[in-house]
PDB file of C-alpha atoms in Angstrom:
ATOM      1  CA  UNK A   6       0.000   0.000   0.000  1.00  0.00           C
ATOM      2  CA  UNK A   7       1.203   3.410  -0.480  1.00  0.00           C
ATOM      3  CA  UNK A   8       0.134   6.762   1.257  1.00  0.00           C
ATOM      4  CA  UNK A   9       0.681  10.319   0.902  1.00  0.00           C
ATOM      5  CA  UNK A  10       0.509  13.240   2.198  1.00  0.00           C
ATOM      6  CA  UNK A  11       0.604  15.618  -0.563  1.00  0.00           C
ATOM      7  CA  UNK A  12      -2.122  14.076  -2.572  1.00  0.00           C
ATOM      8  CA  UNK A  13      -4.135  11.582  -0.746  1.00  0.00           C
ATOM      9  CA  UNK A  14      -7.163  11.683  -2.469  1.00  0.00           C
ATOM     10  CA  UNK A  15      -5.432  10.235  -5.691  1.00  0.00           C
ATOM     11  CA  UNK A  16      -3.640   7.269  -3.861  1.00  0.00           C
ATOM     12  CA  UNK A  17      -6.400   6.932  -1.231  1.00  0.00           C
ATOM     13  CA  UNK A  18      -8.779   5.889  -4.431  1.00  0.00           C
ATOM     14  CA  UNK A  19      -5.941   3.782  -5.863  1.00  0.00           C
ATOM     15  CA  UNK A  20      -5.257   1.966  -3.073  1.00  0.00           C
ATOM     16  CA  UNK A  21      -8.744   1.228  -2.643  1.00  0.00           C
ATOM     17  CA  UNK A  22      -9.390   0.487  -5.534  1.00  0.00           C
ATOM     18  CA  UNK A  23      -6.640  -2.194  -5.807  1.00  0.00           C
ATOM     19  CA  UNK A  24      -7.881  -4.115  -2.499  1.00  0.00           C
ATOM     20  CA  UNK A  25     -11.457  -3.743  -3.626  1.00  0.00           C
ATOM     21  CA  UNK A  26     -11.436  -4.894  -7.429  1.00  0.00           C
ATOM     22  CA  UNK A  27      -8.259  -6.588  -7.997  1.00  0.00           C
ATOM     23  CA  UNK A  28      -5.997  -7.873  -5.014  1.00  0.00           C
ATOM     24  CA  UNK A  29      -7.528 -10.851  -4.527  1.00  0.00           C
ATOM     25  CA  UNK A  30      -8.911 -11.872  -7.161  1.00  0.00           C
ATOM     26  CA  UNK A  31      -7.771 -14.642  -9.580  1.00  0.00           C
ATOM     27  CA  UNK A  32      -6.462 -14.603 -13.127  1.00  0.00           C
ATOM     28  CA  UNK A  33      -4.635 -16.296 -16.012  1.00  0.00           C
ATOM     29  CA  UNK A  34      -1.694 -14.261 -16.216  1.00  0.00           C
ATOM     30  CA  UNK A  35       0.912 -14.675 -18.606  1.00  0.00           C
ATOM     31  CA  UNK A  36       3.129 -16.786 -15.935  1.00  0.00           C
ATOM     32  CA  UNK A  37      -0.030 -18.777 -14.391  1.00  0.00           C
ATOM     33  CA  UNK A  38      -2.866 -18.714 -12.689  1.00  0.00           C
ATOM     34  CA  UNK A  39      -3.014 -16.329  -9.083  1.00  0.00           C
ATOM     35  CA  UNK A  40      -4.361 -13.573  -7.380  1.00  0.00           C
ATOM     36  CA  UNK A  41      -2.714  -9.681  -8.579  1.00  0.00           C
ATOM     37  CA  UNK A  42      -1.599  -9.074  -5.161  1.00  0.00           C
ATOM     38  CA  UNK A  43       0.447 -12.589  -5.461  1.00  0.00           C
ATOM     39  CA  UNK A  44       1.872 -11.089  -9.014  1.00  0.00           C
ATOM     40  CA  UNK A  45       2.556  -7.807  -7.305  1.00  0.00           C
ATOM     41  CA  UNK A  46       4.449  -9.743  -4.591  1.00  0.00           C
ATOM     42  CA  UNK A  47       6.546 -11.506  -6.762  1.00  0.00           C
ATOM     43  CA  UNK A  48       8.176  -8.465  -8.677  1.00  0.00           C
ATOM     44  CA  UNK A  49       8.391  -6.079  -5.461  1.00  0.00           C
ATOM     45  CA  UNK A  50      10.394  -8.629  -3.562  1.00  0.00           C
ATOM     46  CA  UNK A  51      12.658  -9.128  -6.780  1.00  0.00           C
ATOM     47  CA  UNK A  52      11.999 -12.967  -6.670  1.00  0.00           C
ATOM     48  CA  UNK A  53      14.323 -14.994  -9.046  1.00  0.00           C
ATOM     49  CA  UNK A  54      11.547 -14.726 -11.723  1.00  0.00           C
ATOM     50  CA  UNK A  55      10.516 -10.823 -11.243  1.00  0.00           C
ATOM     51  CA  UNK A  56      11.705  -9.689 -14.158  1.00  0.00           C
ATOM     52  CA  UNK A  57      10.148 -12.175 -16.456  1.00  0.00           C
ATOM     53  CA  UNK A  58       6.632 -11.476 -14.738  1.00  0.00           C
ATOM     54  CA  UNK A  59       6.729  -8.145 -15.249  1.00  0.00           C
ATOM     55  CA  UNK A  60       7.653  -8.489 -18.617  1.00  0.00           C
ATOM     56  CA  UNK A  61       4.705 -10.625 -19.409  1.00  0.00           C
ATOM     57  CA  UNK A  62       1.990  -8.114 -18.015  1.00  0.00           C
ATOM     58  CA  UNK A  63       3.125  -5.782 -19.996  1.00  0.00           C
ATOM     59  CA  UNK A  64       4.000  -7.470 -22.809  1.00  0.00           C
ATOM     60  CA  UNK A  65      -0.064  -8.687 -22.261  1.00  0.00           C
ATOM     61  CA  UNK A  66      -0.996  -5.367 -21.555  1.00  0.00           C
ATOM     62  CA  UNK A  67      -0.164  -4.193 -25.047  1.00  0.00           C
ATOM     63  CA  UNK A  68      -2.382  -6.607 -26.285  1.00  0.00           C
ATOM     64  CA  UNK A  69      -5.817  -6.705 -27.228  1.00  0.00           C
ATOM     65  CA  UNK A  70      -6.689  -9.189 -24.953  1.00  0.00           C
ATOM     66  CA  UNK A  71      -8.734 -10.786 -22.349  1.00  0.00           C
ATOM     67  CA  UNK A  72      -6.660 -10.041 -19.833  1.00  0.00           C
ATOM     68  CA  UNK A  73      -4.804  -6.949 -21.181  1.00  0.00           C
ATOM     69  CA  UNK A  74      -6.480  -4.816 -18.347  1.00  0.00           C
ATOM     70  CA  UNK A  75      -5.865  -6.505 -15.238  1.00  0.00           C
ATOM     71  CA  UNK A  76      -2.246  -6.765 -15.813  1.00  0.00           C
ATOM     72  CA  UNK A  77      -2.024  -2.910 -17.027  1.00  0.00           C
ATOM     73  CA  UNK A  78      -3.576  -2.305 -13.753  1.00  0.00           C
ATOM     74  CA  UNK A  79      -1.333  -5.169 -12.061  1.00  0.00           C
ATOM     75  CA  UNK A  80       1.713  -3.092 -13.714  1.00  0.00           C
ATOM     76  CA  UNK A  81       0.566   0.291 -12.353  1.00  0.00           C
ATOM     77  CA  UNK A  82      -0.092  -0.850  -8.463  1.00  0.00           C
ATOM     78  CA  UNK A  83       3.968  -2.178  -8.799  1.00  0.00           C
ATOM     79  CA  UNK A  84       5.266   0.676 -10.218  1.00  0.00           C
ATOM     80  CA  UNK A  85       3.161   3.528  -8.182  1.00  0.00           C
ATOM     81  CA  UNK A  86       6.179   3.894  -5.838  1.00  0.00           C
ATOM     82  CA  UNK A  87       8.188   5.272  -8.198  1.00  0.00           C
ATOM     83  CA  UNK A  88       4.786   6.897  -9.830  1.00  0.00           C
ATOM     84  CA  UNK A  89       4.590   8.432  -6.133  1.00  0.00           C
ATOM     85  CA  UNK A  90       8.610   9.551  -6.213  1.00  0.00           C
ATOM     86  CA  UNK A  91       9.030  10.880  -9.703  1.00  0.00           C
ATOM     87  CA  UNK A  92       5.619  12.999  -9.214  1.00  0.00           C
ATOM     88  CA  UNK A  93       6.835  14.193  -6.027  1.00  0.00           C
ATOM     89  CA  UNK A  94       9.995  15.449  -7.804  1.00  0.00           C
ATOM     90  CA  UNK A  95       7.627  16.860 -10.303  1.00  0.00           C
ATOM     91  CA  UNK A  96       5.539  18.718  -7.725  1.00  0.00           C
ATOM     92  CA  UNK A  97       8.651  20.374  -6.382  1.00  0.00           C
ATOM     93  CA  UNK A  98       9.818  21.743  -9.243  1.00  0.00           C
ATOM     94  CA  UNK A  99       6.268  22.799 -10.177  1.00  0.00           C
ATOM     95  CA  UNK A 100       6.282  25.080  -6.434  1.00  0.00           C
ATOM     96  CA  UNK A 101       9.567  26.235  -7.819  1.00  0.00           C
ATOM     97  CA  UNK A 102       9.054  27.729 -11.276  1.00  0.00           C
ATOM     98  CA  UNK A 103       4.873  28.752 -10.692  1.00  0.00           C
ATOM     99  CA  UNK A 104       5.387  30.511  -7.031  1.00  0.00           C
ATOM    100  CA  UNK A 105       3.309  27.439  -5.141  1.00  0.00           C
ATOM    101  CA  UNK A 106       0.820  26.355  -7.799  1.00  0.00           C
ATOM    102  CA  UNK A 107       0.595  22.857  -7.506  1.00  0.00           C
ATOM    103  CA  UNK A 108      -1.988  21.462  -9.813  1.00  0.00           C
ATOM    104  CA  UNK A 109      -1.537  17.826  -8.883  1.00  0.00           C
ATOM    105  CA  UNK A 110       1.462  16.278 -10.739  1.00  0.00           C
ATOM    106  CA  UNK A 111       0.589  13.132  -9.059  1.00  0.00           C
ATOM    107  CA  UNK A 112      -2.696  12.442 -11.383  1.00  0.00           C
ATOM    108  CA  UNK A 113      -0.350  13.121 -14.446  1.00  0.00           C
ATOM    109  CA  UNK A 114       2.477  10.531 -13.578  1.00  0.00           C
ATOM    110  CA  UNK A 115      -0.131   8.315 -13.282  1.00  0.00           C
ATOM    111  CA  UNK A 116      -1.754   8.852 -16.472  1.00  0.00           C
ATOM    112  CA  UNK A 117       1.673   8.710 -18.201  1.00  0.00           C
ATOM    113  CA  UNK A 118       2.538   5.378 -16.413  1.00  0.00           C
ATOM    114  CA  UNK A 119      -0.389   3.700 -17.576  1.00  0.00           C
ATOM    115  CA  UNK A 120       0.525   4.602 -21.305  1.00  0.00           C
ATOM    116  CA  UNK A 121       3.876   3.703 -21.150  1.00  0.00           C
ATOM    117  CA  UNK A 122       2.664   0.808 -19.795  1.00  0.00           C
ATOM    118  CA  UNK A 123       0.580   0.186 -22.524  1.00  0.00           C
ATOM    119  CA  UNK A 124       3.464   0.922 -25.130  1.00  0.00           C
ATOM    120  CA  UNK A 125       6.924  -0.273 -23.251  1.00  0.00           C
ATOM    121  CA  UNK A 126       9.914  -0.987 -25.060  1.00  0.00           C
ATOM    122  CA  UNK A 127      10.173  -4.180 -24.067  1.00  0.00           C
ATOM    123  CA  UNK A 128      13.512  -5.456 -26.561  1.00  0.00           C
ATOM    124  CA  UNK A 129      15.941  -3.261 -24.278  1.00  0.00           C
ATOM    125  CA  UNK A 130      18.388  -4.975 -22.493  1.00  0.00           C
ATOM    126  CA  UNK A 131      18.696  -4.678 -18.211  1.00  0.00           C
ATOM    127  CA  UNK A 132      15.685  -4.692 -15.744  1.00  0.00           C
ATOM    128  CA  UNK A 133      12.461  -4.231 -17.185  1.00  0.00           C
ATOM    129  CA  UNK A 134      11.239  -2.505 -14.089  1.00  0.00           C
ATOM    130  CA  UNK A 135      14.345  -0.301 -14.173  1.00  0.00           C
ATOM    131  CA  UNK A 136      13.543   0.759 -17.500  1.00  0.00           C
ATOM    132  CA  UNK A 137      10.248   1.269 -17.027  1.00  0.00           C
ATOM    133  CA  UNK A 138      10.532   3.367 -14.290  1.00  0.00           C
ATOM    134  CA  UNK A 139      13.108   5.794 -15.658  1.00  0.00           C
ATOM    135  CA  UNK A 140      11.151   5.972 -19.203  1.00  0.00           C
ATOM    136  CA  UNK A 141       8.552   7.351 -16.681  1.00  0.00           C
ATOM    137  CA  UNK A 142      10.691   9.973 -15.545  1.00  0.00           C
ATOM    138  CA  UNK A 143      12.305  11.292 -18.813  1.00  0.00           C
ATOM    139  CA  UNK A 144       8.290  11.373 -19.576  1.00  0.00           C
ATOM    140  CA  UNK A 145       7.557  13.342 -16.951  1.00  0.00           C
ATOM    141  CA  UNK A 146      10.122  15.716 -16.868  1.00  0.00           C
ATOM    142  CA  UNK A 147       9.988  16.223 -20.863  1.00  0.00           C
ATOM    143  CA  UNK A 148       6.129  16.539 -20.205  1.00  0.00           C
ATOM    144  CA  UNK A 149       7.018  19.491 -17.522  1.00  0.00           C
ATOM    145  CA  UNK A 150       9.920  21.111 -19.365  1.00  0.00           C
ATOM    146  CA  UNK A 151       7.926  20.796 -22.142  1.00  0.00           C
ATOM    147  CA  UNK A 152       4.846  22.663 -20.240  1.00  0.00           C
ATOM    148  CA  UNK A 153       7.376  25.010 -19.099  1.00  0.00           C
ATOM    149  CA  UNK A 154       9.513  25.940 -22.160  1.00  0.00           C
ATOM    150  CA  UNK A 155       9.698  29.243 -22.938  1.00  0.00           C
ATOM    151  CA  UNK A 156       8.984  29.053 -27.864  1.00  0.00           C
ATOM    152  CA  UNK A 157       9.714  32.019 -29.552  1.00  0.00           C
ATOM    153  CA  UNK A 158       6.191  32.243 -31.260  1.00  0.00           C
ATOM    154  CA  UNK A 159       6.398  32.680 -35.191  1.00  0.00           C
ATOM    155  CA  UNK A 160       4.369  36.185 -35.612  1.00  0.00           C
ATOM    156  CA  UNK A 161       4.619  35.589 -39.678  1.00  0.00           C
ATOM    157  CA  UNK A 162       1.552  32.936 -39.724  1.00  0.00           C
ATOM    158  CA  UNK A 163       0.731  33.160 -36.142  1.00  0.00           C
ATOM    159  CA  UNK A 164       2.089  29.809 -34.906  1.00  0.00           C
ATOM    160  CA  UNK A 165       1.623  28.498 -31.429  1.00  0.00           C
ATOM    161  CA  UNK A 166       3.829  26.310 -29.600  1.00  0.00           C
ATOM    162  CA  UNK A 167       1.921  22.996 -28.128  1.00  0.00           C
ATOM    163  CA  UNK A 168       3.820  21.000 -26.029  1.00  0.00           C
ATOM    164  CA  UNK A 169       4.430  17.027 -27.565  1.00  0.00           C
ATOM    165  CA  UNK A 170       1.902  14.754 -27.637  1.00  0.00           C
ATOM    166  CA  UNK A 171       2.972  11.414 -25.375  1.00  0.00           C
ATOM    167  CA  UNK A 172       2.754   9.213 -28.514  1.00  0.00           C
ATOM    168  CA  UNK A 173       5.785  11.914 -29.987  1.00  0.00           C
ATOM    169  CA  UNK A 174       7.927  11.659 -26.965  1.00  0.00           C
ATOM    170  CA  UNK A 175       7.310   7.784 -27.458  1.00  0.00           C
ATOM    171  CA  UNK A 176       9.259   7.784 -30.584  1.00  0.00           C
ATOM    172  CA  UNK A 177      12.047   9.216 -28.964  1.00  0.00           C
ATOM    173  CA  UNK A 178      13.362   5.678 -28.817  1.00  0.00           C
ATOM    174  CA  UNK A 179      13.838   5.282 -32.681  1.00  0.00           C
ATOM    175  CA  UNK A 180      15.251   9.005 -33.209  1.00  0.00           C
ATOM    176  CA  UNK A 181      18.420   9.533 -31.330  1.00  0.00           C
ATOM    177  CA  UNK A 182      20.253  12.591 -31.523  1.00  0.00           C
ATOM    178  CA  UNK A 183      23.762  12.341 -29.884  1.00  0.00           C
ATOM    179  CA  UNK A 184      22.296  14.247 -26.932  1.00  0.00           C
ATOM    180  CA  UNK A 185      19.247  11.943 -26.770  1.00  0.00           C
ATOM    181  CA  UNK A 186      22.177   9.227 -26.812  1.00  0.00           C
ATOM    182  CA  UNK A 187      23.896  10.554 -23.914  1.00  0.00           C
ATOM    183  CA  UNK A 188      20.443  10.949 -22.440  1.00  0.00           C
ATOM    184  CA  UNK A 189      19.602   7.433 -22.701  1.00  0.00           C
ATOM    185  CA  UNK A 190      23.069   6.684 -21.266  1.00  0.00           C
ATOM    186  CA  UNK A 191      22.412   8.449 -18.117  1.00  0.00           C
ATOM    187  CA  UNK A 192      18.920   6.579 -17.401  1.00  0.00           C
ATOM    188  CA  UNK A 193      20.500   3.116 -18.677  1.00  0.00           C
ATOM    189  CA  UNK A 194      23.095   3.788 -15.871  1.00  0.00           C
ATOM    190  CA  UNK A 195      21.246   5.295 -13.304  1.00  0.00           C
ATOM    191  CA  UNK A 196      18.159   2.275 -13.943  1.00  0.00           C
ATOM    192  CA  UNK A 197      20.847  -0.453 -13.086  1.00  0.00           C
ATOM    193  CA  UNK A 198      22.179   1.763 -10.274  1.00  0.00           C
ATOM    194  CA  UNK A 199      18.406   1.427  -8.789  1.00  0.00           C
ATOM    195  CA  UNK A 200      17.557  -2.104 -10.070  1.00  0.00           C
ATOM    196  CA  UNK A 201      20.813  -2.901  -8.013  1.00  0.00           C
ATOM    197  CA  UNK A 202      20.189  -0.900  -4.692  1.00  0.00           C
ATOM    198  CA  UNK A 203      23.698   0.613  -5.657  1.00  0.00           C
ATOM    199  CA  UNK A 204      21.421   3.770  -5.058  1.00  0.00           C
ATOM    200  CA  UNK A 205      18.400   4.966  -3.489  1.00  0.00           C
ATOM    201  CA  UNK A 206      15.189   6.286  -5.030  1.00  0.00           C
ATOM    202  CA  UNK A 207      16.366   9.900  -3.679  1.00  0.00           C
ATOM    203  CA  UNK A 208      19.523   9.299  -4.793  1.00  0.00           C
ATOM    204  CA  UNK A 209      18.838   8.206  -8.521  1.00  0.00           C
ATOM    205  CA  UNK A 210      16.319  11.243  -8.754  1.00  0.00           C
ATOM    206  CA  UNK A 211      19.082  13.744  -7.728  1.00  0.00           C
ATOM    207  CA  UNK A 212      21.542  12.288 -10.135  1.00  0.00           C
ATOM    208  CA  UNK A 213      19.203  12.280 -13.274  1.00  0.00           C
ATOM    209  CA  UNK A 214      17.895  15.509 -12.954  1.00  0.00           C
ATOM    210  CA  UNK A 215      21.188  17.179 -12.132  1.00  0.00           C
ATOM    211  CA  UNK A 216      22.974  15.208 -15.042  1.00  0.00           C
ATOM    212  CA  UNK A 217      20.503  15.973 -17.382  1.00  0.00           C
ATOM    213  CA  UNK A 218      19.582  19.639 -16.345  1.00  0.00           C
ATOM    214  CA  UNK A 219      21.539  23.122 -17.737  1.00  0.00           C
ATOM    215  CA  UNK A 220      22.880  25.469 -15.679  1.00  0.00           C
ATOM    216  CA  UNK A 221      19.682  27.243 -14.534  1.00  0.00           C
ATOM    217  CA  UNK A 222      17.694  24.180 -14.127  1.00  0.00           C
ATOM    218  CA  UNK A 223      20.349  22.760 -11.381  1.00  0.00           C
ATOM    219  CA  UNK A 224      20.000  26.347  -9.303  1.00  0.00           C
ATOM    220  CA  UNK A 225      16.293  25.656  -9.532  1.00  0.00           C
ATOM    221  CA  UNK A 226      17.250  22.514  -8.569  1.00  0.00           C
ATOM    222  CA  UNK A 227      19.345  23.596  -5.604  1.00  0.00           C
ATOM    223  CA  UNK A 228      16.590  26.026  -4.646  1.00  0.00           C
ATOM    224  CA  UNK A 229      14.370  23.261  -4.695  1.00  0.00           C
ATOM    225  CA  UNK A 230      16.282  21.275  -2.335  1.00  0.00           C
ATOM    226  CA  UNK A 231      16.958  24.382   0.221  1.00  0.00           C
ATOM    227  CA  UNK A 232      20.574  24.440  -0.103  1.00  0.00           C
ATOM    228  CA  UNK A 233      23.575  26.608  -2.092  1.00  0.00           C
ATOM    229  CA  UNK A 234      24.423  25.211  -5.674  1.00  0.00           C
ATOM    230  CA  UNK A 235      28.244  24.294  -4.952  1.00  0.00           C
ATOM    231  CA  UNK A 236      26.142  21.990  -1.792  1.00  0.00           C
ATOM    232  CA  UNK A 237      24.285  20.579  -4.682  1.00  0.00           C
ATOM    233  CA  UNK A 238      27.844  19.678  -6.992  1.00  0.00           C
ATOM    234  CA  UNK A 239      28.947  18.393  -3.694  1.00  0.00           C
ATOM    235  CA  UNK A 240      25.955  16.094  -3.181  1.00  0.00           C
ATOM    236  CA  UNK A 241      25.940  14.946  -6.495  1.00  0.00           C
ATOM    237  CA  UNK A 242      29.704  14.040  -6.609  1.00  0.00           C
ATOM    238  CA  UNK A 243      28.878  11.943  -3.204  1.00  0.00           C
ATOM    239  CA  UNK A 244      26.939  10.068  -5.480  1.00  0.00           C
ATOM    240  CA  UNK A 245      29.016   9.622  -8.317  1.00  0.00           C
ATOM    241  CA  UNK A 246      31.545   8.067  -6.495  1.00  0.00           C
ATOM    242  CA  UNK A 247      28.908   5.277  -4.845  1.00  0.00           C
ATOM    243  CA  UNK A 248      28.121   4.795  -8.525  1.00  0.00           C
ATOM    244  CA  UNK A 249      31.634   4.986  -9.838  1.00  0.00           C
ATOM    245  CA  UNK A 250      32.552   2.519  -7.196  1.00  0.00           C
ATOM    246  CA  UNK A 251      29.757  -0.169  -7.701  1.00  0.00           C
ATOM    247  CA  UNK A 252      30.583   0.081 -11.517  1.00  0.00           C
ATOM    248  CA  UNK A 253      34.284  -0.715 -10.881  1.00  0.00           C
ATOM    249  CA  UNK A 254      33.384  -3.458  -8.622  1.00  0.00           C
ATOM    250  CA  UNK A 255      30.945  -5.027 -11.357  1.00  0.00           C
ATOM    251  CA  UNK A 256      33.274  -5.192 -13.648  1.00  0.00           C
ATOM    252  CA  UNK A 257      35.952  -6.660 -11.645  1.00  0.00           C
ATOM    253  CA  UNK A 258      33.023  -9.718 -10.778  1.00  0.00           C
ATOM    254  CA  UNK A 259      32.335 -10.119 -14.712  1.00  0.00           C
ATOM    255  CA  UNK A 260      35.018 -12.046 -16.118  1.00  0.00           C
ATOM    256  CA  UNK A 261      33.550 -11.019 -19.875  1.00  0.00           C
ATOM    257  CA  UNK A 262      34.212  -7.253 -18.653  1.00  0.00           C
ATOM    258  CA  UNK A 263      37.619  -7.773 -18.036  1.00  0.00           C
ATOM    259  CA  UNK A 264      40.935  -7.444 -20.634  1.00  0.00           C
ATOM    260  CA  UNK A 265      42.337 -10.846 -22.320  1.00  0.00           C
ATOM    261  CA  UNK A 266      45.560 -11.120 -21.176  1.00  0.00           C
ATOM    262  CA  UNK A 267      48.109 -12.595 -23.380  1.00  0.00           C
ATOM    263  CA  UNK A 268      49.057 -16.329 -22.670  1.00  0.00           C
TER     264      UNK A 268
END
């Protein structure tokens, strides 16, 4: 179950919701026959055969199918901790740039988890929870900066900027710019980082947003957070090094990862 302060209407009826109309009830999900809250149980405590669970509801979930709503909604309940996270995130950056308006974040992260749920990438390699979860927050914070983005209007024919549909940011995926690339990079790394515990939720936040933010977007950033900008670079290095670390002492455990020598 999760709760909130910020917005407890939203999880209050999702949580209800779950327990009333799909917990405990049985279905024929892609890996056999048992109740959602048994499905949901099996990817949040990473059993051996999480991944390929997870993979199947939303692999069914595309689908035009019997069952292609109950394991949407199967996908949503495990995934609305980070829904909860990256909207939080969202809300604070929302107080930030409008002067306090807050006009609930939380109910869009939630509508743009259930259509990337609907349309994941599923031939990626790593964790498919990992991916899914930071696809959901280079949605949401392309769906904010998007919001946000200050467009030169065209005054010639009158042109008006409107913000990217989801199904545009969607194809991101089979357009990569170089920056896109090292984009992609970042959330590749920073998804195993989290699949792995290497970091925490807070942690993997901070790091994507300040490695994929310009200059004035990390003193928003800072400002966000209550503290001085070189505080911020000083944070953020803190983490690089737990990540720097873990990544040396992968590869040093993955005999494929490490140079031939010569016999």
């Amino acid at each position: 179950m999760i709760t909130a302060t910020a917005t407890p209407s939203v999880i209050t009826r999702l949580n209800r919701e779950w327990q009333a109309r799909w917990a405990q009830h049985e279905y024929d999900f892609p890996h056999g026959r048992m109740t959602c809250e048994q499905t949901l149980q099996i990817v949040s405590r990473r059993e051996e055969n999480a991944d390929a669970v997870l993979r199947g509801l939303l692999t069914s979930a595309a689908q035009d199918g019997p069952n292609d709503t109950v394991c949407a909604r199967t996908a949503l309940q495990i995934i609305l901790p980070r829904v909860v996270s990256i909207a939080a995130q969202c809300a604070r950056r929302q107080r930030v740039q409008h002067a306090g308006v807050y006009e609930e974040p939380l109910a869009v992260t939630v509508a743009l988890a259930l259509e990337r749920i609907k349309n994941a990438p599923l031939h990626r390699r790593g964790s498919v929870l990992g991916n899914l979860a930071m696809d959901l927050l280079k949605l949401s914070l392309a769906y904010y900066n998007a919001a946000d983005a200050e467009i030169p209007a065209d005054t010639t024919d009158g042109a008006m900027f409107e913000p990217r549909t989801l199904n545009e940011l969607a194809r991101i995926d089979n357009e990569v710019s170089p920056t896109e690339a090292a984009t992609q990079q970042v959330l590749a790394l920073a998804a195993w980082a989290r699949d792995r515990e290497v970091l925490t939720e807070a942690e993997t936040s901070l790091l994507v947003s300040y490695e994929l933010a310009n200059c004035q977007e990390r003193k928003r950033l800072a400002a966000t957070l209550g503290i001085e900008s070189q505080a911020l670079r000083l944070r953020v290095h803190r983490v690089r090094q737990s990540l720097r670390q873990a990544v040396q002492t992968h590869a040093l455990q993955r005999t494929d990862l490490m140079p031939q020598m010569a016999a």
